[in-house]
mmCIF file of C-alpha atoms in Angstrom:
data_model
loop_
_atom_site.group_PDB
_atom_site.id
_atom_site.type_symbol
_atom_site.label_atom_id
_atom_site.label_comp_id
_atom_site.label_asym_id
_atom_site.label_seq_id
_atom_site.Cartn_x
_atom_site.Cartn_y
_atom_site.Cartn_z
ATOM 1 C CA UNK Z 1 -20.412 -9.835 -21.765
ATOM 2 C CA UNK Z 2 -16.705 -10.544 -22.877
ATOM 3 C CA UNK Z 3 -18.088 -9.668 -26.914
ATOM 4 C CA UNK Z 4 -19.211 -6.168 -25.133
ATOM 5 C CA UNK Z 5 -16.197 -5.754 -23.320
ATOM 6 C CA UNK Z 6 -13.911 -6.297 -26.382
ATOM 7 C CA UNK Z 7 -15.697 -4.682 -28.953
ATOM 8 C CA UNK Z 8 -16.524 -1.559 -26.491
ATOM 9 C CA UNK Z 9 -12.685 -1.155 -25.853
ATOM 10 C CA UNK Z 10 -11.714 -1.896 -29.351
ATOM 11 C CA UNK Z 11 -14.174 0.982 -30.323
ATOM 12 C CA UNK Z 12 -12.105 3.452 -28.248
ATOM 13 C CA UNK Z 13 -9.193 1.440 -27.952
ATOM 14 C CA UNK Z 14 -6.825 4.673 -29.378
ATOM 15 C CA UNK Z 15 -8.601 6.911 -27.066
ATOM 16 C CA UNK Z 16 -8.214 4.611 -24.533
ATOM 17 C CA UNK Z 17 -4.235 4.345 -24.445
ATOM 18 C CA UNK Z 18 -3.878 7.938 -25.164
ATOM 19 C CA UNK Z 19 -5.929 8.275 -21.743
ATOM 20 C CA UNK Z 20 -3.567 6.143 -19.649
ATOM 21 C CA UNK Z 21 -0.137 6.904 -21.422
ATOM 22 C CA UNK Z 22 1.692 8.815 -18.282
ATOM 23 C CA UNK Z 23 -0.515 7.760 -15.410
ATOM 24 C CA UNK Z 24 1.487 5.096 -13.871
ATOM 25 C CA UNK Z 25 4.887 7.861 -13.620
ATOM 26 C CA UNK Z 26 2.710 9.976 -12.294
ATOM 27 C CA UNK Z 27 1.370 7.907 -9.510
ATOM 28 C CA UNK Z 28 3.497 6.682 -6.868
ATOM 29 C CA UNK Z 29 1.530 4.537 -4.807
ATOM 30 C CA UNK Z 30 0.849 2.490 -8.290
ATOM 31 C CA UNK Z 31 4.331 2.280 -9.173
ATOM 32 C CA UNK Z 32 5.122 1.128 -5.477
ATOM 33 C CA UNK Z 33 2.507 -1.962 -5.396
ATOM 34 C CA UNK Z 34 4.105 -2.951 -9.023
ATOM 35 C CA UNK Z 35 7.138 -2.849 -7.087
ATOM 36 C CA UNK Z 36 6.356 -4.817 -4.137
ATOM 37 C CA UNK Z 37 4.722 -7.266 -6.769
ATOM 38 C CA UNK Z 38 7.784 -8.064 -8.340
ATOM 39 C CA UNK Z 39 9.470 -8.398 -5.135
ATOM 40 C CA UNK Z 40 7.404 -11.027 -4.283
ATOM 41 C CA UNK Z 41 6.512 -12.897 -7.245
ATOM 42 C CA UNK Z 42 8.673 -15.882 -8.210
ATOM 43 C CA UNK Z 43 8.653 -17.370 -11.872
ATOM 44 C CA UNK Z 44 6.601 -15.872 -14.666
ATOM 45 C CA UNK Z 45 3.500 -13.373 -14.578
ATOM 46 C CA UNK Z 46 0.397 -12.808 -16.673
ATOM 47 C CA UNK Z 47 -1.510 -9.574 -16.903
ATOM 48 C CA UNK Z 48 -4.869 -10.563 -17.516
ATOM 49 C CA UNK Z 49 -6.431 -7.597 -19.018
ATOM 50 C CA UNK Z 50 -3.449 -5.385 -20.103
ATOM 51 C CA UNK Z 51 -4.823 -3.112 -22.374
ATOM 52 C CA UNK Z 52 -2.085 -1.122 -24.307
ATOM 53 C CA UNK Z 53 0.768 -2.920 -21.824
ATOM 54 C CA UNK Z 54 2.048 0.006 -19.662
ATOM 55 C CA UNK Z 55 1.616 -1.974 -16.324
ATOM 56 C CA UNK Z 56 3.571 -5.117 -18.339
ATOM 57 C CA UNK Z 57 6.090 -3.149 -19.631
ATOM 58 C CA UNK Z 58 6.711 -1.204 -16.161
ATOM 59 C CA UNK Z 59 7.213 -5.251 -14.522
ATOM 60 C CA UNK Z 60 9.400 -6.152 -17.327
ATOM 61 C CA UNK Z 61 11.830 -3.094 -16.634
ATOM 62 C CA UNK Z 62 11.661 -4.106 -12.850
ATOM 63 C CA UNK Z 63 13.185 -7.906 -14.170
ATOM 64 C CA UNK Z 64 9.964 -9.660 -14.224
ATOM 65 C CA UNK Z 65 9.043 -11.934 -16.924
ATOM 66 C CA UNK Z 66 5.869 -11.412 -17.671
ATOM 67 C CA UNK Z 67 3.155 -11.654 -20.475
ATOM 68 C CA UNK Z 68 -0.399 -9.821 -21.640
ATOM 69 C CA UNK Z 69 -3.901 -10.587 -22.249
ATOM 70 C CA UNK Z 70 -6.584 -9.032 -23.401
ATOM 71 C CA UNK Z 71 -10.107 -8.999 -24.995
ATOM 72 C CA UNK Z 72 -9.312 -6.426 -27.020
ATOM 73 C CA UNK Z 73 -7.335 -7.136 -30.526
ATOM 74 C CA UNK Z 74 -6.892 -3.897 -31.120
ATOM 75 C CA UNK Z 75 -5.444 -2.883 -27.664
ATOM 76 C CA UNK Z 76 -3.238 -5.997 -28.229
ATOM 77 C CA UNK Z 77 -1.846 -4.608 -31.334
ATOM 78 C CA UNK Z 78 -1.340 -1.299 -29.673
ATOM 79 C CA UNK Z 79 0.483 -3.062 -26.586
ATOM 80 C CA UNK Z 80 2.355 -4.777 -29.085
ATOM 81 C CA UNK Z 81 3.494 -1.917 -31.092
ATOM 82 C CA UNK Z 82 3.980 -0.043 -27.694
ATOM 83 C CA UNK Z 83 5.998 -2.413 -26.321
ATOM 84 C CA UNK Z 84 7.855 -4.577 -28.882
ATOM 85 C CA UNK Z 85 9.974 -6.668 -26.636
ATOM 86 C CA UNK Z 86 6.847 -8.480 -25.067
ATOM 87 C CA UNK Z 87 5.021 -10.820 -25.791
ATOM 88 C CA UNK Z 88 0.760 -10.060 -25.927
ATOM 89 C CA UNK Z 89 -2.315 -12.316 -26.852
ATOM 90 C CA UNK Z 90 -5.963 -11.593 -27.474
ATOM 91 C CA UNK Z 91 -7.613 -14.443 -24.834
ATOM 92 C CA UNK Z 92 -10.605 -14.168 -22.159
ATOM 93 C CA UNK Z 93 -9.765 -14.049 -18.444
ATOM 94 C CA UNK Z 94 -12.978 -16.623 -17.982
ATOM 95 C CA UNK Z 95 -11.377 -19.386 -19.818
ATOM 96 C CA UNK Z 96 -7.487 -18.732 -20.402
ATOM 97 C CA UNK Z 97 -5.184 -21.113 -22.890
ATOM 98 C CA UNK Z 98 -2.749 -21.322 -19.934
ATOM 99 C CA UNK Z 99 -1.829 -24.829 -18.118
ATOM 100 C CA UNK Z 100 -2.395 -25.315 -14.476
ATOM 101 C CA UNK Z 101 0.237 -24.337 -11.968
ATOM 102 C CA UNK Z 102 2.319 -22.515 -14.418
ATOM 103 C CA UNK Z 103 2.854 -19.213 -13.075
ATOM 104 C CA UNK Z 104 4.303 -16.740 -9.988
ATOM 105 C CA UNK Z 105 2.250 -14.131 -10.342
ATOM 106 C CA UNK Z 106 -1.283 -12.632 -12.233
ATOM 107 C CA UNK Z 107 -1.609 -9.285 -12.220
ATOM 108 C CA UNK Z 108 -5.213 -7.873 -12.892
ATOM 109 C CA UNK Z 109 -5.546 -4.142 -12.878
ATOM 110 C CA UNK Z 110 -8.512 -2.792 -12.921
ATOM 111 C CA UNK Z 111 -9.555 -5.743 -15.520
ATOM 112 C CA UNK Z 112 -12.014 -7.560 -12.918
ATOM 113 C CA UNK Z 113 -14.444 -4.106 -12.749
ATOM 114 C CA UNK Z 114 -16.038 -5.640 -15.891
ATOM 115 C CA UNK Z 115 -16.572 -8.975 -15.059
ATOM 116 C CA UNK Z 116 -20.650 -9.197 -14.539
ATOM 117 C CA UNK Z 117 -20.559 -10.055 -10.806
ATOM 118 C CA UNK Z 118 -22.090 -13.271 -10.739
ATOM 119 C CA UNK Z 119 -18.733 -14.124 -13.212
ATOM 120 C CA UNK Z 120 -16.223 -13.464 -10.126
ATOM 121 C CA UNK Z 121 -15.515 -16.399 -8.757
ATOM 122 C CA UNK Z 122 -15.558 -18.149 -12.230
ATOM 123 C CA UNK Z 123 -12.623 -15.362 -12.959
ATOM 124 C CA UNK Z 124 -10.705 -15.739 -9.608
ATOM 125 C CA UNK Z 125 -10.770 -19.900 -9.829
ATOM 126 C CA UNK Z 126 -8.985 -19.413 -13.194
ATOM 127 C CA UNK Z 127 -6.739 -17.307 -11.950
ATOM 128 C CA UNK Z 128 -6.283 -20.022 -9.306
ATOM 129 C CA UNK Z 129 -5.535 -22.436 -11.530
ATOM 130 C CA UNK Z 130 -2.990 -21.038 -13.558
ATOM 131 C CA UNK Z 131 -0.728 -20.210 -10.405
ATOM 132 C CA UNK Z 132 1.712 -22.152 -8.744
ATOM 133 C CA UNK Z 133 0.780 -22.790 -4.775
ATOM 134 C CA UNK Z 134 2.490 -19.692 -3.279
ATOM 135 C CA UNK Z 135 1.860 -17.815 -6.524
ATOM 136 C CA UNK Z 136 0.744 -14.236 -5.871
ATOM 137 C CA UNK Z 137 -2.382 -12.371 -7.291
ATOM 138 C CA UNK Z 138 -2.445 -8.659 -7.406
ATOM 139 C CA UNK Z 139 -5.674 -7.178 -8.420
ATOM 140 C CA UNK Z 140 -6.670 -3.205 -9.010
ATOM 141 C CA UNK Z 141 -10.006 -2.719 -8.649
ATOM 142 C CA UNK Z 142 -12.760 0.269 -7.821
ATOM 143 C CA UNK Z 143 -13.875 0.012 -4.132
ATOM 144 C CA UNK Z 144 -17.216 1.179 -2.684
ATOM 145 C CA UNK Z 145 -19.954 -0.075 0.033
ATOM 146 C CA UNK Z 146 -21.691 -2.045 -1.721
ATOM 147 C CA UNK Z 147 -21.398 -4.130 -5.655
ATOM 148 C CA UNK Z 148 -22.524 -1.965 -7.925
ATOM 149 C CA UNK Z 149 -22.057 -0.676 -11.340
ATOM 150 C CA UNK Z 150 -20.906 3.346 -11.904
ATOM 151 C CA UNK Z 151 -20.448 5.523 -14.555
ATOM 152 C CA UNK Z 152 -17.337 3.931 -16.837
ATOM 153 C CA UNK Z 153 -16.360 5.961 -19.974
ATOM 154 C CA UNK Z 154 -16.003 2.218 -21.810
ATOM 155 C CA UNK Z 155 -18.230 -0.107 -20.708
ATOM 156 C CA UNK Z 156 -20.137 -1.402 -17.829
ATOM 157 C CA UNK Z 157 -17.471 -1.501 -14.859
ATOM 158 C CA UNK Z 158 -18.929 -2.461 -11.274
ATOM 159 C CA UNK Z 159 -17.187 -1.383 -7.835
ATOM 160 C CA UNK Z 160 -16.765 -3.460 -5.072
ATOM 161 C CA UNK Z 161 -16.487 -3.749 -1.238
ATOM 162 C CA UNK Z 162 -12.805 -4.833 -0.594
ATOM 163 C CA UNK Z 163 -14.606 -7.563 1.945
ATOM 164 C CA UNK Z 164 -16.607 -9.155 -0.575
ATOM 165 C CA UNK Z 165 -13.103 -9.688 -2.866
ATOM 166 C CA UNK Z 166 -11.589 -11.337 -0.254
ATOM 167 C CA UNK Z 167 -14.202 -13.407 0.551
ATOM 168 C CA UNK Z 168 -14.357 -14.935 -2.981
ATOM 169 C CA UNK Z 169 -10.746 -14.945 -2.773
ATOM 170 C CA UNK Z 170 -10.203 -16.842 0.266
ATOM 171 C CA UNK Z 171 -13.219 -19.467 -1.677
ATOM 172 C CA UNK Z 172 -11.118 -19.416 -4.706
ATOM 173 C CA UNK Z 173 -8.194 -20.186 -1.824
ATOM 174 C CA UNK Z 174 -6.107 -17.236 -1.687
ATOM 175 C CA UNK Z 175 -4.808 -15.818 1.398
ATOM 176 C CA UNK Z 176 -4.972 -11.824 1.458
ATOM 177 C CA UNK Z 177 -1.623 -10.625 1.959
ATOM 178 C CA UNK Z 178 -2.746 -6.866 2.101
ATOM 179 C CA UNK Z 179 -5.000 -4.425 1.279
ATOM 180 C CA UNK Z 180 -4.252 -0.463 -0.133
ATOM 181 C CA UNK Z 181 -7.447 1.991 -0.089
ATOM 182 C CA UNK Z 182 -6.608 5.047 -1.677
ATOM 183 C CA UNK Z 183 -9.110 7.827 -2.003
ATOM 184 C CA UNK Z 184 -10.162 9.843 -4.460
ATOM 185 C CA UNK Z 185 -8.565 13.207 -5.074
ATOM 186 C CA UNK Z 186 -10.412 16.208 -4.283
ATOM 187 C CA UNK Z 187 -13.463 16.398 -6.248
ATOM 188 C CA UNK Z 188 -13.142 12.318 -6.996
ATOM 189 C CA UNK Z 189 -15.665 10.133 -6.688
ATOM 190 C CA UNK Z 190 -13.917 6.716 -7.283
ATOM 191 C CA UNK Z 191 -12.330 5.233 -4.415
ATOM 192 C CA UNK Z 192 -9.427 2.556 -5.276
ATOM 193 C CA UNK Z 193 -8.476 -0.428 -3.951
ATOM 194 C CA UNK Z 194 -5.430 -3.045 -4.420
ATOM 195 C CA UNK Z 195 -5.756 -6.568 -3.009
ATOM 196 C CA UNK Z 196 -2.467 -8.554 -2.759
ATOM 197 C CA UNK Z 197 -3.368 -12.252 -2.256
ATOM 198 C CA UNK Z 198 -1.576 -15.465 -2.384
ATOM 199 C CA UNK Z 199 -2.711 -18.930 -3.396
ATOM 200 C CA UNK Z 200 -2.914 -20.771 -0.399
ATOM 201 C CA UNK Z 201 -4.924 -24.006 -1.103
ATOM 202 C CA UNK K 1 3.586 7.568 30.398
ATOM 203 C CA UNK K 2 6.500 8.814 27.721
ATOM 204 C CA UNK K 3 8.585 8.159 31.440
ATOM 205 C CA UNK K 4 7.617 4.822 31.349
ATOM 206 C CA UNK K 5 7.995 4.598 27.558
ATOM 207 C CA UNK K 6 11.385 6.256 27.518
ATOM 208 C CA UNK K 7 12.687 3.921 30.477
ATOM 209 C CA UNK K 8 11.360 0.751 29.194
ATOM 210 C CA UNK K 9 13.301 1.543 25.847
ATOM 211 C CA UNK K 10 16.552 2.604 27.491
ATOM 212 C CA UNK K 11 16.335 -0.952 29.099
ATOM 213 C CA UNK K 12 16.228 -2.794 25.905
ATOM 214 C CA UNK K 13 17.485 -0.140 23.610
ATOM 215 C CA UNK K 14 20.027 -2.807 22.377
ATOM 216 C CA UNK K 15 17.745 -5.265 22.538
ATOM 217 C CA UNK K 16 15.463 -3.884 20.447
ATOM 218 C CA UNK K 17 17.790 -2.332 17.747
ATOM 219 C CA UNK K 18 19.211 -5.574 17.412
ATOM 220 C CA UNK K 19 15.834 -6.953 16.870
ATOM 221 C CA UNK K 20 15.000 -4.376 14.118
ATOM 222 C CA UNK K 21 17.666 -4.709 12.222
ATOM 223 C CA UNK K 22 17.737 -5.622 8.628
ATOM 224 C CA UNK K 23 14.231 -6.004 9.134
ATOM 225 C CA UNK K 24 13.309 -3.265 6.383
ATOM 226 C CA UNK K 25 15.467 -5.195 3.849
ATOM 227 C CA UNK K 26 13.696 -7.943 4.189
ATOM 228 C CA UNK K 27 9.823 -5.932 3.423
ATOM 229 C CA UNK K 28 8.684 -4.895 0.204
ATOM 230 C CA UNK K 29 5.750 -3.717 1.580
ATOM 231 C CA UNK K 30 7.334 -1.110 4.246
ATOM 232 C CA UNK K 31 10.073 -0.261 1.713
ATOM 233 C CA UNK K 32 7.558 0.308 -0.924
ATOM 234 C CA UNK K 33 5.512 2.808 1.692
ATOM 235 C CA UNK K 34 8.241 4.723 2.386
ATOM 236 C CA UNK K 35 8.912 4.900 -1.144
ATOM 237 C CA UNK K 36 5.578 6.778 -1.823
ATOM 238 C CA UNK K 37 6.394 9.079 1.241
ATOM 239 C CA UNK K 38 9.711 10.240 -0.207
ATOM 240 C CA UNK K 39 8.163 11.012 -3.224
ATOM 241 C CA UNK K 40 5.386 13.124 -2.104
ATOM 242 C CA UNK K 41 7.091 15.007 0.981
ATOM 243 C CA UNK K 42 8.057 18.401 -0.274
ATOM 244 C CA UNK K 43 10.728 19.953 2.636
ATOM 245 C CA UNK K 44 12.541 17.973 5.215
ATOM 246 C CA UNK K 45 10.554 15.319 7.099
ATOM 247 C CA UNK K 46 11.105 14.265 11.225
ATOM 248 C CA UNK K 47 10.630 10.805 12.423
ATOM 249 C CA UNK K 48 9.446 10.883 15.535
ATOM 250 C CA UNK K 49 9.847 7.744 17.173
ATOM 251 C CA UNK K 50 12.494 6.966 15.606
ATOM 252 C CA UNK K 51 14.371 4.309 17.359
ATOM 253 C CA UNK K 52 18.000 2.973 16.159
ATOM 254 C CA UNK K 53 17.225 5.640 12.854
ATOM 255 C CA UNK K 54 16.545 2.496 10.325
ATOM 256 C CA UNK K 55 13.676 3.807 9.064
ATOM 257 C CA UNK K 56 15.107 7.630 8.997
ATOM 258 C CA UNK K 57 18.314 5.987 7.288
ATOM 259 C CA UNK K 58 16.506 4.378 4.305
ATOM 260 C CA UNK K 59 14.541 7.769 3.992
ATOM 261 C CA UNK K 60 17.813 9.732 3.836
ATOM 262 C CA UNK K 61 18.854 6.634 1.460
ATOM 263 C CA UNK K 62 16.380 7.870 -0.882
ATOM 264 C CA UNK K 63 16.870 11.779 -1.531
ATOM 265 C CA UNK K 64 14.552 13.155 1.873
ATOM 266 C CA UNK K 65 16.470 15.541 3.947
ATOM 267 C CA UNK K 66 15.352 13.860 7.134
ATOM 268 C CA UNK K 67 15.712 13.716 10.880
ATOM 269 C CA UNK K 68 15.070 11.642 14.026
ATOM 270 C CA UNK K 69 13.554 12.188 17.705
ATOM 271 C CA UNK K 70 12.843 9.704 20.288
ATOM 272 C CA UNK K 71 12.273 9.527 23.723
ATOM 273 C CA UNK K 72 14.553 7.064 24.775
ATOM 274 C CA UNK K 73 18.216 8.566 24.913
ATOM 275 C CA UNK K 74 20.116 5.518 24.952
ATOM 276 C CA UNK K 75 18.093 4.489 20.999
ATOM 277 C CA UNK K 76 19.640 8.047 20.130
ATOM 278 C CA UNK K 77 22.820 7.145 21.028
ATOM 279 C CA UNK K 78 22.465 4.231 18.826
ATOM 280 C CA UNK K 79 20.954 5.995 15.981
ATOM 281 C CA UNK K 80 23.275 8.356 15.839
ATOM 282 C CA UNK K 81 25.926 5.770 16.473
ATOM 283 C CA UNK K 82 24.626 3.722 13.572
ATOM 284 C CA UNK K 83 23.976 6.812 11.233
ATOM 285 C CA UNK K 84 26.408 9.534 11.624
ATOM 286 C CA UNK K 85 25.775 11.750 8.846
ATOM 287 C CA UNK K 86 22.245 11.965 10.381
ATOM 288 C CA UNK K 87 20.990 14.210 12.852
ATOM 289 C CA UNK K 88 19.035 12.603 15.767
ATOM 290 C CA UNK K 89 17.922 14.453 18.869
ATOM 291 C CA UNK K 90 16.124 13.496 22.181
ATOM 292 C CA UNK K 91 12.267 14.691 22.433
ATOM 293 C CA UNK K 92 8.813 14.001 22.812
ATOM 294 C CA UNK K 93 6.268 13.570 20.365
ATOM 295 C CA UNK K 94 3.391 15.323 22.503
ATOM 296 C CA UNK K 95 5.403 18.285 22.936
ATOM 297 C CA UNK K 96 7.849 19.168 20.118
ATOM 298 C CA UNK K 97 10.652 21.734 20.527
ATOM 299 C CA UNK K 98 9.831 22.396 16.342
ATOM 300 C CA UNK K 99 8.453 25.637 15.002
ATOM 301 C CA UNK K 100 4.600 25.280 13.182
ATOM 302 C CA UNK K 101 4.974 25.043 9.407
ATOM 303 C CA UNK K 102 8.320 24.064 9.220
ATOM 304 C CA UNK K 103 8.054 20.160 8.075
ATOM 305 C CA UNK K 104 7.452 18.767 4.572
ATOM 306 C CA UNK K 105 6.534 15.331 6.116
ATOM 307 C CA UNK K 106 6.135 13.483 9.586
ATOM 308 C CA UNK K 107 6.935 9.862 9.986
ATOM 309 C CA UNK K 108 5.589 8.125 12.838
ATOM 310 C CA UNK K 109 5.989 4.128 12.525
ATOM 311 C CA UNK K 110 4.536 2.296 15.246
ATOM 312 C CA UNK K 111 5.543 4.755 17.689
ATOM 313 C CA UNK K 112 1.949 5.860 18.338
ATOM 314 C CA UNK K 113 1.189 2.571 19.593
ATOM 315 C CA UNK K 114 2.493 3.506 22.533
ATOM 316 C CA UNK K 115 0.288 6.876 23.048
ATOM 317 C CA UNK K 116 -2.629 6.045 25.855
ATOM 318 C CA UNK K 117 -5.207 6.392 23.741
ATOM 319 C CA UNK K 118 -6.773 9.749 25.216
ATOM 320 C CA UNK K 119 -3.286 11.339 24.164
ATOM 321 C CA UNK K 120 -3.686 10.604 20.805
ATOM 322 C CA UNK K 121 -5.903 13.799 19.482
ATOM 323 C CA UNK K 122 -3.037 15.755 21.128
ATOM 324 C CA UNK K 123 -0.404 13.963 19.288
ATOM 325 C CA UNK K 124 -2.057 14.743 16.181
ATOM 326 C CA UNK K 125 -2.525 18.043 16.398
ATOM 327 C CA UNK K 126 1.361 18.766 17.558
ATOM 328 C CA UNK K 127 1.812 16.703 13.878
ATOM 329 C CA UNK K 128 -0.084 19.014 12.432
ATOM 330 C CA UNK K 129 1.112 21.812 13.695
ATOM 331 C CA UNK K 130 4.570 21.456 12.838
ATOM 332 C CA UNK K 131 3.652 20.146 8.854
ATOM 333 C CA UNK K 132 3.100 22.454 5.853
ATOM 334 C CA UNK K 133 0.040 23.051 4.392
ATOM 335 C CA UNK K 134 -0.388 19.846 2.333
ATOM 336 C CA UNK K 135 2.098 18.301 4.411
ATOM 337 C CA UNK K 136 1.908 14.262 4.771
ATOM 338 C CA UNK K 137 2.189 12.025 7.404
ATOM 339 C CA UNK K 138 2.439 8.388 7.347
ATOM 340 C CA UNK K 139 1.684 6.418 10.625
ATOM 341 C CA UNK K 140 2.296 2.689 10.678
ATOM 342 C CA UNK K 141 0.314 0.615 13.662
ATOM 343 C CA UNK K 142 -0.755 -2.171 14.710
ATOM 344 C CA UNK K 143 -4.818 -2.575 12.830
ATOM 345 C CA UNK K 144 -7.569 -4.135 15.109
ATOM 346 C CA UNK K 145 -11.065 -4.011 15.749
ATOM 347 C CA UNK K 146 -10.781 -1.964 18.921
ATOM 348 C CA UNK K 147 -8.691 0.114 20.654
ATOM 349 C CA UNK K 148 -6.826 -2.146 22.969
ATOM 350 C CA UNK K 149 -3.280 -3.234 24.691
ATOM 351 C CA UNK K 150 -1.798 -5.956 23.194
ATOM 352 C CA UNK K 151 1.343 -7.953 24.428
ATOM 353 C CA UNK K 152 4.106 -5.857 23.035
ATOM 354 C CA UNK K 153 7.483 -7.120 24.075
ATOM 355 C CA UNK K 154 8.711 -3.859 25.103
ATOM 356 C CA UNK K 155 6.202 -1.521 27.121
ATOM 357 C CA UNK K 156 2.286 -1.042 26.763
ATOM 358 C CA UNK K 157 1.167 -0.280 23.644
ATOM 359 C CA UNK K 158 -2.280 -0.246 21.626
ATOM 360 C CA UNK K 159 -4.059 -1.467 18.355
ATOM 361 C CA UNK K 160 -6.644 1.230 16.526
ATOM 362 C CA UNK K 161 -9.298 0.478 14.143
ATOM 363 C CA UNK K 162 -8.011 2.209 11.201
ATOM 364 C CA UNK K 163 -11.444 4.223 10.954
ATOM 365 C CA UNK K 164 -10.845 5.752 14.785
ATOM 366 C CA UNK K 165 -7.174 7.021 13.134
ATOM 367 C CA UNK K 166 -8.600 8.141 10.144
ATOM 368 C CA UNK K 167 -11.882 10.126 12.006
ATOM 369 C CA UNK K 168 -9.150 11.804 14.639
ATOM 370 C CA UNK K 169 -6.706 12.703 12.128
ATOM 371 C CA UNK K 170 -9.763 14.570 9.878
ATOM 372 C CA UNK K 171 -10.564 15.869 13.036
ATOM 373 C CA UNK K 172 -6.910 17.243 13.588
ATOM 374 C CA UNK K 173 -7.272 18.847 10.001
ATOM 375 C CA UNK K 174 -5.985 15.615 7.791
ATOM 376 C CA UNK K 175 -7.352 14.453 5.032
ATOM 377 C CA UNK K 176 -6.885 10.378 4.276
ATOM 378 C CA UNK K 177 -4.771 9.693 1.414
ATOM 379 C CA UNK K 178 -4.234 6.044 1.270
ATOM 380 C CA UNK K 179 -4.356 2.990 4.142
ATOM 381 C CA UNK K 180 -2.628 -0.275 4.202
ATOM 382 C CA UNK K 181 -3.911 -3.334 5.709
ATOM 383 C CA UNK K 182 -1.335 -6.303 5.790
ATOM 384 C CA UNK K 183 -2.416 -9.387 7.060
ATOM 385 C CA UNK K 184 0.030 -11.109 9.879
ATOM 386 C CA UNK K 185 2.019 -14.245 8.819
ATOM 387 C CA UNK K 186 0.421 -17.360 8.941
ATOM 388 C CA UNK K 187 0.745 -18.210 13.033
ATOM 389 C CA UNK K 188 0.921 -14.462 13.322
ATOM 390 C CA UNK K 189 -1.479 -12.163 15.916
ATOM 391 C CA UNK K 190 -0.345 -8.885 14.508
ATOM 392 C CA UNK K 191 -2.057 -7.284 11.696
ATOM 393 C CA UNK K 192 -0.059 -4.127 10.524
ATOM 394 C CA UNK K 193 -1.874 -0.744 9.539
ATOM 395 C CA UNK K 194 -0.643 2.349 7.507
ATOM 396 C CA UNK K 195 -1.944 5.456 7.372
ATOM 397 C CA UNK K 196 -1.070 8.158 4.759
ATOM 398 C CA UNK K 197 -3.020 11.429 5.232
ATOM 399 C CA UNK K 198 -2.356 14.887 4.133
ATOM 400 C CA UNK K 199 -2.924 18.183 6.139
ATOM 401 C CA UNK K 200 -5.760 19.534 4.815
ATOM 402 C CA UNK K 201 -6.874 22.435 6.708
#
């Protein structure tokens, strides 16, 4: 699933950041939970999945210091290009080059939609590991009644019940700090959902 | 009840705006919500229930042309005390003294907690009534999985389900926007709710 992942977003990888360039100034309630993010989050941050680095970028002008990942090579060089004053890596959120307890925050938007689900907690004990006790996890994700997979212009991207996250979250011991639902806009049919969640355990 | 409401909160007004202080400075989350607010609200916004005017002040703070009502006069003496260039007047929130239309935005934090529950439709339809079309509110409470009293320091007050807020306030002609679920602190009872909903019809 990761080869799919990367080589369906380095396919459309262009298309893809001309897509998202402008979403995140247009969208205050995004802008806010980056915000409250790097409030909270004490030492560095990884974005596991960054794609062409907008979210990354947006933390960095807040004062975090924070890194990217993705699949994608050629969404890394575009993030890198983008973005020249950060640093971005081409690595796999299932098995990350990153030592244990080394970071304040991972940031995961909208990255987790194409984990198969059975991968899940595999992903969220990673992203366990890598944080420091207190650390703080902030993941974007589509949210609907049930796991299931929907319609994703890229690749295979499942949705899931905000309940069922923080159940595997709370196994991969995180505490949920909060929850945001946000529906869609008129006409919408994807519902989304942030989970703010701290390592507990 | 808003007798018993208003009287209980002369009692402690200083109490209580003592308690509150600085409080906001100290919460990404709530700063971060309000933050969204301001930028959506087209057209001056009322708090109603609006205490010593913290909430109204850090509104003002950022660009909204904003004012306060409460039922307690003695918290408008301090609100007004506190924030002079603000205007702050003496009223109740299930019978407003404000034309229909005329409002941009309504801000209501944790003041309907202290509605009996069978007021509530009638609350939200004097919100309504007084907002633009496409006019927001944003209503922070106390989340739970029934409507019930809960031990607030102060006078009676309730916890909602966020689904009974969200089906009254369609009912009152608002459509859900986003909701917030934040988990109490660790020893904590309380588990805070926002509500952001738009009018709709």
């Amino acid at each position: 699933m990761p080869t799919q992942v990367r080589d369906a977003y380095d396919t459309l990888a262009d298309a893809y950041a001309d897509f998202v360039r402008g979403k995140l100034e247009e969208d205050p309630l995004d802008r806010a939970l980056l915000g409250v993010f790097a409030e909270l989050v004490d030492g560095p941050v990884v974005e596991l999945g960054c794609g062409p680095g907008r979210m990354a970028a947006h933390l960095h002008g807040l004062g975090v210091n924070v890194f990217g990942i993705d699949l994608s090579p050629r969404l890394i060089d575009i993030a890198r290009h983008n973005h020249p004053q950060l640093r971005f890596e081409v690595g796999d959120m299932t098995a990350l080059d990153l030592p244990d307890s080394s970071l304040g925050g991972v940031l995961s938007w909208y990255s987790i939609i194409h984990a198969p689900p059975a991968h899940l907690p595999g992903v969220l004990a990673e992203m366990h590991r890598i944080l420091v006790p207190g650390g703080h996890l902030l993941l974007g994700f589509f949210e609907g009644p049930q796991v299931e997979p929907f319609d994703h212009k890229v690749v295979r991207a499942y949705r899931w019940p905000v309940d069922r996250l923080t159940g595997l979250g709370r196994q991969a011991g995180f505490a949920e700090v909060a929850r945001v639902i946000r529906q869609s806009e008129a006409g919408g049919q994807r519902t989304g959902g942030a989970l703010l969640m701290r390592k507990s355990s």
